[in-house]
């Protein structure tokens, strides 16, 4: 069955602290799912689209938990393989009294690091409308870097739209390696979702006009710059528009908001909506993600998103 979107990447089991403060003083945690590409698949599925995810998990209880959770979201996992020898990755959040938690990863030697290009099924990618990629997977190992570029090349050869979110993670690799690889991915993308800081890292400028011009000159058709609470800027080579963000009264957790943003925009594209409506949906999903603790817990259904954006009336009782 043809998918609206296929993505490949890592999923981690996330442990969030019950209390704020250094982890050495925290004794209780809640368990959930995290991982940028899986987040996008979950957000899109909740919005009513068919999403597939390519990955490797440990054949362990954490891997089974990830499969259970993603299957419950309606995501196709036919391209997920289990490793009997390598574990599923985990991460711990450390919450002080601010919106952005510290994050500690335990993913070295995880099952995903053994996912090379031989695990990429061309037919699966060819039968998708969009291939979504991020800069996290190629940073994990030489194997995953090969798999990432293999998937991108298959998509480009088949005319499948390539979506790219840089998702810069300097804990994973050097600035030099990150810049070289992310720019190469950008040159092969049809749409890119950089934050302003990521664009400046890649291009050496914070000037919006220069950023859009340089990215379009690479061959990228759509540039969508994330501005956090201030919304986003969308450029399609001929026009550039700024869309304000939605006001959030009580910010709870910003992790996963960028992935939700990308999913909201891609949802609009899949439904052939005008670009400004795609941007509104992106801003809406991104804002709603910050209202709930956890990477994916705040992602809305289609009806919830419309109500949040003031485009549908909620029936409360």
XYZ file of C-alpha atoms in Angstrom:
317
model
C 0.000 0.000 0.000
C 1.329 3.450 -0.942
C 2.409 5.518 2.042
C 2.014 9.267 2.400
C 5.393 9.375 4.103
C 8.249 6.994 4.831
C 11.048 7.889 7.204
C 14.105 6.114 8.531
C 15.820 6.612 11.826
C 16.228 5.812 15.457
C 13.737 5.435 18.274
C 14.788 5.659 21.888
C 13.042 4.849 25.115
C 12.806 8.136 27.011
C 12.906 8.338 30.789
C 11.534 11.631 32.101
C 12.087 12.597 35.749
C 9.180 12.971 38.131
C 11.011 15.817 39.858
C 13.272 18.679 38.803
C 16.938 18.724 39.728
C 20.129 16.717 39.130
C 19.447 13.110 38.160
C 21.456 11.815 41.109
C 18.655 13.067 43.358
C 15.756 11.836 41.179
C 14.331 8.387 41.909
C 11.164 8.163 39.816
C 10.774 8.372 36.040
C 8.068 7.940 33.441
C 8.753 5.987 30.241
C 7.867 7.123 26.712
C 9.064 7.051 23.098
C 11.447 9.529 21.454
C 13.446 9.892 18.249
C 13.028 12.610 15.631
C 11.989 10.449 12.684
C 9.619 8.291 14.734
C 8.152 11.509 16.166
C 7.325 12.776 12.674
C 5.708 9.452 11.771
C 3.590 9.527 14.940
C 2.485 13.135 14.426
C 1.530 12.482 10.794
C -0.362 9.327 11.690
C -2.420 11.212 14.280
C -3.296 13.737 11.584
C -4.781 10.914 9.513
C -1.950 9.987 7.140
C -0.299 6.666 6.342
C 3.289 6.620 7.607
C 5.999 3.986 7.511
C 9.212 3.771 9.518
C 12.494 2.008 8.664
C 14.696 1.095 11.621
C 16.439 -1.500 13.772
C 15.657 -2.240 17.406
C 17.120 -4.537 19.978
C 15.204 -7.779 20.449
C 14.646 -6.774 24.058
C 11.855 -5.425 26.231
C 12.615 -1.819 25.270
C 12.508 -2.753 21.573
C 9.209 -4.526 22.087
C 7.902 -1.478 23.906
C 8.821 0.772 20.948
C 7.114 -1.600 18.489
C 4.026 -1.813 20.683
C 3.782 1.982 20.953
C 4.318 2.725 17.248
C 1.985 -0.025 16.099
C -0.633 1.499 18.361
C -0.170 4.777 16.467
C -0.967 2.999 13.183
C 2.566 3.239 11.765
C 3.721 0.552 9.342
C 6.685 -1.319 10.843
C 7.228 -3.896 8.111
C 10.741 -2.504 7.538
C 11.821 -2.663 11.181
C 14.235 -5.481 12.040
C 15.200 -6.803 15.462
C 18.768 -7.453 16.591
C 19.420 -10.334 19.003
C 22.834 -9.007 20.035
C 22.554 -5.208 20.235
C 20.219 -3.240 22.537
C 17.599 -0.572 21.999
C 18.896 2.902 22.842
C 17.628 4.913 25.809
C 17.863 8.486 27.033
C 17.245 10.331 30.277
C 15.931 13.854 30.589
C 17.064 16.108 33.429
C 14.624 18.904 34.171
C 15.584 22.135 35.854
C 13.050 24.936 36.076
C 13.197 25.973 32.430
C 11.586 24.836 29.184
C 14.524 22.920 27.708
C 15.662 19.812 29.603
C 19.183 18.443 29.618
C 19.324 15.159 27.713
C 21.667 12.225 28.345
C 21.878 9.577 25.600
C 22.794 5.912 26.024
C 22.804 4.824 22.385
C 26.424 3.834 21.630
C 26.410 0.303 20.206
C 22.630 0.283 19.919
C 20.908 -1.870 17.288
C 20.272 1.121 15.025
C 24.026 1.643 14.530
C 24.185 -1.645 12.595
C 21.563 -0.542 10.039
C 23.502 -0.283 6.780
C 22.285 0.344 3.236
C 21.460 -3.358 2.788
C 18.476 -2.796 5.094
C 16.923 -0.244 2.720
C 14.184 -1.719 0.508
C 13.945 0.409 -2.674
C 10.365 -0.657 -3.376
C 9.250 0.609 0.019
C 10.634 4.096 -0.642
C 9.460 4.254 -4.250
C 5.901 3.642 -3.058
C 5.852 6.740 -0.843
C 4.903 10.329 -1.582
C 7.577 11.745 0.736
C 10.830 10.449 2.220
C 11.605 12.327 5.439
C 15.203 12.416 6.679
C 17.104 14.117 9.477
C 20.714 14.821 10.342
C 20.588 12.509 13.347
C 20.708 9.108 11.642
C 23.901 9.696 9.600
C 25.652 10.866 12.777
C 25.178 7.562 14.587
C 27.588 5.350 12.588
C 29.167 4.762 9.195
C 26.430 2.181 8.580
C 23.581 4.570 9.234
C 25.209 7.280 7.127
C 25.342 4.855 4.176
C 21.719 3.868 4.760
C 20.626 7.507 4.837
C 22.221 8.414 1.519
C 21.054 5.152 -0.069
C 17.453 6.006 0.817
C 17.838 9.572 -0.447
C 19.286 8.416 -3.772
C 16.485 5.890 -4.278
C 13.901 8.590 -3.597
C 15.520 11.089 -5.960
C 15.801 8.540 -8.755
C 12.108 7.709 -8.370
C 10.887 11.305 -8.132
C 9.818 10.912 -4.488
C 9.905 14.201 -2.575
C 12.831 14.334 -0.122
C 12.170 16.197 3.123
C 15.115 17.130 5.337
C 15.278 18.460 8.892
C 18.925 19.119 9.871
C 18.252 18.368 13.556
C 21.790 19.408 14.462
C 23.163 17.306 17.347
C 26.749 18.275 18.136
C 26.912 15.706 20.931
C 27.039 13.084 18.177
C 29.822 14.316 15.899
C 32.289 17.114 15.205
C 31.215 20.442 13.758
C 33.259 19.742 10.627
C 31.712 16.323 9.958
C 28.247 17.632 10.743
C 28.529 20.577 8.356
C 29.868 18.492 5.453
C 27.224 15.783 5.781
C 24.263 18.072 6.444
C 25.107 20.277 3.454
C 25.336 17.190 1.245
C 21.912 16.082 2.476
C 20.520 19.559 1.882
C 21.696 19.517 -1.729
C 19.617 16.389 -2.273
C 16.441 17.683 -0.598
C 13.286 19.172 -2.071
C 12.202 20.762 1.217
C 14.277 21.720 4.249
C 13.244 22.610 7.828
C 16.177 24.388 9.505
C 16.015 26.367 12.688
C 17.620 29.786 12.354
C 20.625 28.627 14.400
C 21.032 25.546 12.180
C 20.892 27.651 9.019
C 23.547 29.969 10.419
C 25.726 26.958 11.320
C 25.469 25.563 7.786
C 25.677 28.787 5.784
C 27.537 31.253 7.997
C 24.809 33.891 7.995
C 21.681 34.734 9.979
C 20.306 36.960 7.216
C 16.993 35.390 6.153
C 17.212 36.564 2.546
C 20.722 35.180 2.162
C 19.755 31.892 3.803
C 16.812 31.386 1.456
C 18.841 32.403 -1.593
C 21.709 30.033 -0.804
C 19.426 27.099 -0.055
C 17.423 27.642 -3.250
C 20.666 27.817 -5.231
C 21.430 24.300 -3.939
C 18.269 23.116 -5.678
C 15.926 23.094 -2.670
C 12.424 24.048 -3.790
C 10.889 24.839 -0.397
C 12.699 26.464 2.524
C 10.795 26.470 5.823
C 12.690 28.212 8.619
C 11.513 27.409 12.146
C 11.363 30.415 14.467
C 9.999 28.687 17.575
C 7.314 30.729 19.334
C 7.626 33.392 16.621
C 6.334 31.040 13.910
C 8.082 30.357 10.629
C 9.256 31.741 7.304
C 8.366 29.933 4.077
C 10.171 30.543 0.788
C 9.399 28.862 -2.539
C 11.941 30.748 -4.688
C 9.380 33.240 -6.019
C 7.707 34.261 -2.747
C 8.588 34.490 0.918
C 6.043 34.732 3.720
C 6.314 35.007 7.507
C 3.646 33.336 9.625
C 3.324 34.169 13.347
C 3.300 31.373 15.885
C 0.490 30.501 18.282
C 0.684 31.899 21.793
C 1.211 29.229 24.435
C 0.162 30.251 27.944
C 2.118 27.579 29.800
C 5.157 26.011 28.186
C 5.745 22.491 29.542
C 8.251 20.674 27.287
C 9.761 21.843 23.987
C 11.352 18.513 22.998
C 9.581 17.129 19.930
C 8.061 20.463 18.918
C 10.290 20.783 15.839
C 9.363 17.290 14.669
C 5.695 18.087 15.158
C 6.202 21.302 13.194
C 7.662 19.365 10.252
C 4.829 16.836 10.389
C 2.209 19.584 10.381
C 3.734 21.218 7.315
C 4.107 17.923 5.453
C 0.499 17.055 6.289
C -0.587 20.223 4.529
C 1.583 19.398 1.505
C 0.145 15.881 1.287
C -3.347 17.408 1.260
C -2.296 19.946 -1.423
C -3.040 22.932 0.789
C -1.628 26.403 0.050
C 1.771 27.001 1.611
C 0.470 29.494 4.178
C -2.015 26.854 5.419
C 0.822 24.328 5.613
C 2.689 26.852 7.751
C -0.305 27.410 10.007
C -0.635 23.676 10.562
C 3.086 23.409 11.281
C 2.934 26.221 13.833
C -0.157 24.668 15.390
C 1.272 21.180 15.856
C 4.574 22.583 17.098
C 2.809 24.756 19.678
C 0.551 21.939 20.884
C 3.577 19.689 21.351
C 4.922 22.071 24.016
C 1.767 21.887 26.125
C 2.384 18.324 27.327
C 5.378 16.629 28.907
C 6.999 14.119 26.538
C 8.222 14.076 22.939
C 4.998 12.927 21.252
C 2.251 13.086 23.862
C 1.123 16.561 22.795
C 0.732 15.814 19.086
C -2.906 16.407 18.137
C -5.464 14.615 16.023
C -6.789 16.530 13.018
C -9.869 17.674 14.931
C -7.831 18.780 17.941
C -5.528 20.790 15.689
C -8.429 22.550 13.978
C -9.944 23.424 17.358
C -6.615 24.777 18.631
C -6.233 26.908 15.508
C -9.774 28.261 15.884
C -10.978 26.582 12.695
C -13.395 24.182 14.371
C -15.588 24.410 17.441
C -14.950 22.038 20.310
C -17.843 20.034 21.753
C -16.976 19.945 25.445
C -19.947 18.081 26.862
